[in-house]
Amino acid sequence: MTGAAIDHRSCPACGDERGRTAIASDPAAETLAAGQLHPFWSGLKRNKVFFSYRRCDGCGLLYNPLYFSTAMLAGLYADLEPNMDMVPRAMVQATQRGYFEAAAAAGELSGGYLEIGPDVGHVVAEAAARGDFEHFWLYEPNRGVHHLLAEAVGGRPATITCEMQDLSGVPDGSVGLAMMIHVLDHMIDPLATARQIVRKLRPGGMLVIVTHNEASFLRRLLGKRWPPFCLQHPQLFNPRTMRSLLGWAGYERIEVAACRNVFPSDFLIRQAAQAAGLRLDALPLPSIPLRLRLGNMLTLARSPLVSSYAAIEARERALERA
């Protein structure tokens, strides 16, 4: 693939360009024309196609050195199906309630609330019902769900926008809790995103991130058939690379742990079979809710207790010089 459809990238965490290919599909996405990649953009396919991942020599991050341009991505995301549309709503809610409960157990639920990529607002609704947030700042590119987000805040003051890159509308030092659920591994510049958010957090404010864990047992078991190896993820994290990225961005007290998802048993069996190249669509299967660790991790990170943007800026300058 050449031209405006693809960009070359250095490591989006540390800027290093050294490293070797760690995993690639056959064929690799970068060898195909842009139009040939549309069928592989969403859902599990028998034949996996993704951009080749490099392991950074500088920090260990797994990332795509060649990836879609911003313009190409805008068109692809415009056609994306609703997130987790194949999973019953009650089970999606149960999974995301667990993410919010982890945040509630670790910090105060006050100040501003910021969420990037809230989808239909499952966690937003929990925050509105159980927290004491002064204002909800919701950055969701899908305009079709904005009315659901407006309902989820339950009449609380809210700003809902399609913008995903520019958080300048959020007052610095005002946010008590920020959430990103399966968003950071989609961002072209995850370090810049993390740096923007830490400036918005009040002293001791918390950022909660849910991502896939590319060092998980499930990833090692499935190899290149692991579902997160796909066109939507320009980088994938593990606990060490997540801690490094957030440390460079200015966060403190970073905690990373495995988290659980709630899925129906028939969905898991069919998806596993499809990833292995089998089709079980016509076979009746039991549907039992299961709460499992499926290779995801939840990260809690806090802004410095003593607000010091000068210290954050000093870290940024040091990273740029490295």
XYZ file of C-alpha atoms in Angstrom:
322
model
C 0.000 0.000 0.000
C 1.364 3.424 -0.896
C 0.416 7.078 -1.035
C -2.006 8.979 1.184
C -3.562 5.813 2.653
C -0.589 4.887 4.840
C 1.857 6.628 7.182
C 5.265 5.618 8.551
C 5.548 5.751 12.367
C 8.333 5.651 14.924
C 7.479 4.116 18.288
C 4.484 6.131 19.602
C 5.721 5.759 23.198
C 9.456 6.536 23.112
C 10.081 7.668 19.522
C 12.670 4.967 18.779
C 12.759 3.500 15.262
C 14.815 0.427 16.079
C 13.296 -3.019 16.328
C 12.285 -5.998 14.297
C 9.006 -7.456 13.120
C 7.487 -9.492 15.949
C 4.338 -10.790 14.278
C 2.737 -10.466 10.844
C -0.265 -11.804 8.995
C -0.096 -13.587 5.645
C -0.620 -11.506 3.617
C 0.462 -8.451 5.640
C -1.876 -5.455 5.397
C 0.882 -3.173 4.114
C 1.229 -5.360 0.984
C -2.420 -4.893 -0.045
C -4.322 -2.032 -1.653
C -6.503 0.090 0.609
C -9.703 -1.192 -0.970
C -8.725 -4.793 -0.234
C -8.580 -4.076 3.518
C -12.178 -2.928 4.025
C -13.549 -6.477 4.557
C -11.026 -7.029 7.371
C -11.763 -3.796 9.244
C -14.270 -5.233 11.733
C -15.321 -8.609 13.083
C -13.454 -11.904 13.277
C -12.474 -13.362 9.928
C -11.203 -16.816 9.078
C -8.245 -15.245 7.259
C -6.666 -12.573 9.473
C -5.052 -9.521 7.908
C -3.296 -6.828 9.948
C -0.332 -4.487 9.700
C 2.938 -6.065 10.812
C 3.836 -5.375 14.449
C 7.354 -4.323 15.471
C 8.811 -4.786 18.968
C 10.484 -1.489 19.884
C 14.100 -1.881 20.976
C 13.824 1.266 23.076
C 10.832 0.503 25.305
C 9.421 -2.858 24.222
C 6.113 -1.532 22.854
C 4.431 -3.642 20.176
C 3.315 -1.284 17.399
C 2.695 -0.882 13.661
C 5.521 1.070 11.973
C 3.237 1.326 8.926
C -0.389 2.255 9.541
C -3.433 4.005 8.060
C -3.280 7.756 7.604
C -5.591 9.921 9.695
C -7.768 10.648 6.643
C -8.128 6.953 5.837
C -9.012 6.137 9.452
C -11.796 8.726 9.523
C -13.565 6.937 6.689
C -13.076 3.492 8.168
C -14.414 4.450 11.608
C -17.432 6.113 9.997
C -18.473 2.651 8.733
C -17.723 0.781 11.962
C -20.494 -1.332 13.465
C -21.672 -0.581 17.036
C -19.191 -1.708 19.684
C -19.937 -5.228 21.062
C -23.241 -5.296 19.162
C -23.095 -9.120 19.087
C -23.072 -9.424 22.895
C -26.300 -9.062 24.937
C -26.627 -5.574 26.406
C -26.961 -6.861 29.988
C -23.585 -8.613 29.777
C -21.846 -5.573 28.313
C -23.314 -3.532 31.172
C -22.089 -6.079 33.725
C -18.550 -5.951 32.319
C -18.409 -2.168 32.265
C -19.978 -1.901 35.715
C -16.983 -3.878 36.932
C -14.638 -1.264 35.441
C -16.464 1.541 37.223
C -16.486 -0.374 40.515
C -12.696 -0.663 40.301
C -12.509 3.114 39.903
C -14.996 3.707 42.739
C -13.005 1.500 45.114
C -9.783 3.388 44.381
C -10.767 7.051 44.433
C -13.336 9.765 45.083
C -16.200 10.194 42.631
C -16.280 13.976 42.435
C -14.967 16.888 40.404
C -15.325 16.613 36.634
C -15.861 13.344 34.757
C -14.023 12.786 31.473
C -14.461 9.818 29.149
C -12.929 9.320 25.734
C -14.871 6.856 23.599
C -17.829 6.227 25.951
C -19.799 4.427 23.186
C -23.461 4.223 24.325
C -22.678 5.336 27.882
C -22.765 2.267 30.139
C -20.035 3.630 32.429
C -21.373 7.189 32.117
C -24.711 6.019 33.531
C -22.934 4.368 36.479
C -20.947 7.554 37.134
C -24.070 9.721 37.003
C -26.014 7.441 39.345
C -23.277 6.760 41.894
C -20.923 9.744 41.736
C -21.061 13.406 42.612
C -19.556 14.803 39.407
C -19.958 18.471 38.576
C -19.683 18.169 34.792
C -19.456 15.326 32.273
C -16.984 15.740 29.383
C -17.718 13.036 26.799
C -15.670 12.622 23.611
C -17.419 10.178 21.269
C -16.879 10.197 17.455
C -20.148 8.377 16.699
C -22.841 11.083 16.524
C -25.504 8.380 16.347
C -25.123 7.601 20.069
C -24.946 11.164 21.388
C -28.621 11.098 22.356
C -27.949 7.965 24.439
C -25.075 9.734 26.186
C -27.344 12.702 26.913
C -29.779 10.294 28.552
C -27.014 8.504 30.462
C -25.888 11.636 32.334
C -29.338 11.860 33.921
C -29.713 15.634 33.648
C -26.214 16.467 34.929
C -24.290 19.262 33.128
C -22.545 17.687 30.148
C -20.508 18.493 27.056
C -20.734 15.834 24.321
C -18.532 16.178 21.252
C -17.202 14.149 18.325
C -13.672 15.482 18.833
C -11.181 12.870 20.066
C -7.803 14.612 19.849
C -8.345 18.078 21.365
C -9.308 18.262 25.052
C -8.702 22.008 25.353
C -12.358 22.615 26.284
C -11.867 20.772 29.597
C -10.512 23.093 32.332
C -7.032 22.134 33.519
C -6.937 20.582 36.986
C -10.694 19.984 37.143
C -11.289 16.273 36.484
C -11.568 13.779 39.323
C -12.024 10.680 37.155
C -11.137 10.003 33.509
C -11.965 6.766 31.687
C -10.750 5.149 28.461
C -12.183 1.685 27.801
C -10.551 -0.066 24.851
C -9.541 3.285 23.377
C -5.815 3.837 24.008
C -4.745 0.970 21.757
C -6.726 2.650 18.928
C -5.056 6.059 19.262
C -2.396 7.088 16.745
C -0.497 9.062 19.422
C -1.246 7.461 22.809
C 1.477 9.419 24.626
C 0.047 12.772 23.529
C -3.425 11.637 24.627
C -2.155 10.579 28.061
C -0.315 13.896 28.478
C -3.443 15.886 27.630
C -5.476 13.974 30.204
C -2.990 14.358 33.083
C -3.237 18.134 32.678
C -7.015 17.927 33.036
C -6.888 15.857 36.239
C -6.988 17.619 39.570
C -4.199 16.752 42.071
C -4.573 13.065 42.867
C -7.219 12.625 40.140
C -7.393 9.210 38.500
C -7.259 7.850 34.965
C -8.724 4.371 34.363
C -7.663 2.557 31.190
C -8.833 -0.821 29.879
C -6.777 -2.393 27.090
C -5.823 -5.772 25.723
C -2.704 -7.358 27.233
C -0.376 -8.630 24.530
C 1.633 -10.538 27.160
C -1.409 -12.525 28.332
C -1.657 -16.316 28.325
C -4.469 -16.156 25.749
C -2.286 -14.160 23.356
C 0.542 -16.699 23.718
C -1.908 -19.565 23.222
C -3.526 -18.168 20.072
C -0.450 -16.593 18.457
C -1.331 -14.543 15.396
C -4.936 -15.793 15.675
C -5.391 -13.640 18.828
C -8.370 -11.347 17.967
C -6.714 -8.033 19.053
C -4.188 -8.480 16.251
C -6.313 -6.525 13.819
C -6.463 -3.400 11.659
C -7.951 -1.257 14.443
C -4.969 -1.498 16.824
C -1.861 0.465 15.776
C -0.237 -0.587 19.069
C -0.878 -3.119 21.832
C 0.285 -2.849 25.432
C 1.473 -5.108 28.213
C 1.836 -4.130 31.897
C 5.443 -2.963 31.494
C 4.880 -0.831 28.383
C 1.723 0.669 29.896
C 3.597 1.719 33.034
C 6.396 3.220 30.932
C 4.029 5.238 28.742
C 2.080 6.651 31.681
C 5.224 7.394 33.655
C 6.590 9.439 30.740
C 3.244 11.236 30.540
C 3.546 12.420 34.165
C 1.372 9.966 36.126
C 2.154 8.482 39.526
C 1.008 5.402 41.506
C 0.363 3.346 38.371
C -1.342 0.002 39.020
C -2.010 -2.663 36.369
C -4.091 -5.800 36.935
C -5.976 -8.390 34.907
C -9.696 -7.703 34.610
C -12.754 -9.830 33.905
C -15.342 -9.725 31.143
C -18.881 -11.104 31.145
C -19.817 -13.011 27.977
C -22.472 -15.602 27.054
C -20.996 -19.080 26.693
C -22.384 -19.595 23.173
C -20.774 -16.352 21.954
C -17.364 -17.403 23.303
C -17.594 -20.873 21.770
C -18.585 -19.514 18.351
C -15.877 -16.819 18.378
C -13.202 -19.321 19.426
C -14.304 -21.719 16.692
C -14.274 -18.944 14.098
C -10.782 -17.855 15.137
C -9.719 -21.490 14.576
C -11.331 -21.554 11.130
C -14.511 -23.439 12.103
C -18.161 -22.397 11.675
C -20.748 -23.326 14.319
C -23.524 -20.927 13.289
C -26.195 -23.614 12.882
C -25.282 -25.586 16.018
C -27.503 -24.868 19.068
C -25.372 -24.012 22.103
C -26.201 -23.134 25.736
C -26.032 -19.433 26.632
C -24.724 -19.031 30.189
C -23.183 -15.786 31.525
C -19.497 -16.332 32.271
C -17.155 -13.891 34.037
C -13.668 -14.645 32.744
C -10.200 -13.189 32.399
C -9.737 -13.040 28.636
C -6.458 -11.210 28.176
C -7.546 -7.687 29.154
C -5.930 -5.458 31.765
C -7.173 -2.532 33.825
C -4.778 0.295 34.663
C -5.254 2.902 37.389
C -2.972 5.946 37.225
C -3.050 9.163 39.226
C -1.911 12.699 38.642
C 0.666 14.095 41.114
C -0.840 14.957 44.504
C 0.894 18.321 44.318
C -0.107 19.963 41.071
C 3.078 20.742 39.187
C 2.681 21.245 35.451
C 6.255 22.552 35.373
C 7.447 19.094 36.447
C 5.333 17.444 33.744
C 6.704 19.830 31.127
C 10.261 19.056 32.285
C 9.598 15.335 31.782
C 8.204 16.031 28.302
C 11.318 18.029 27.331
C 13.580 15.289 28.642
C 11.728 12.692 26.585
C 11.994 14.830 23.464
C 15.759 15.122 23.933
C 16.213 11.376 24.502
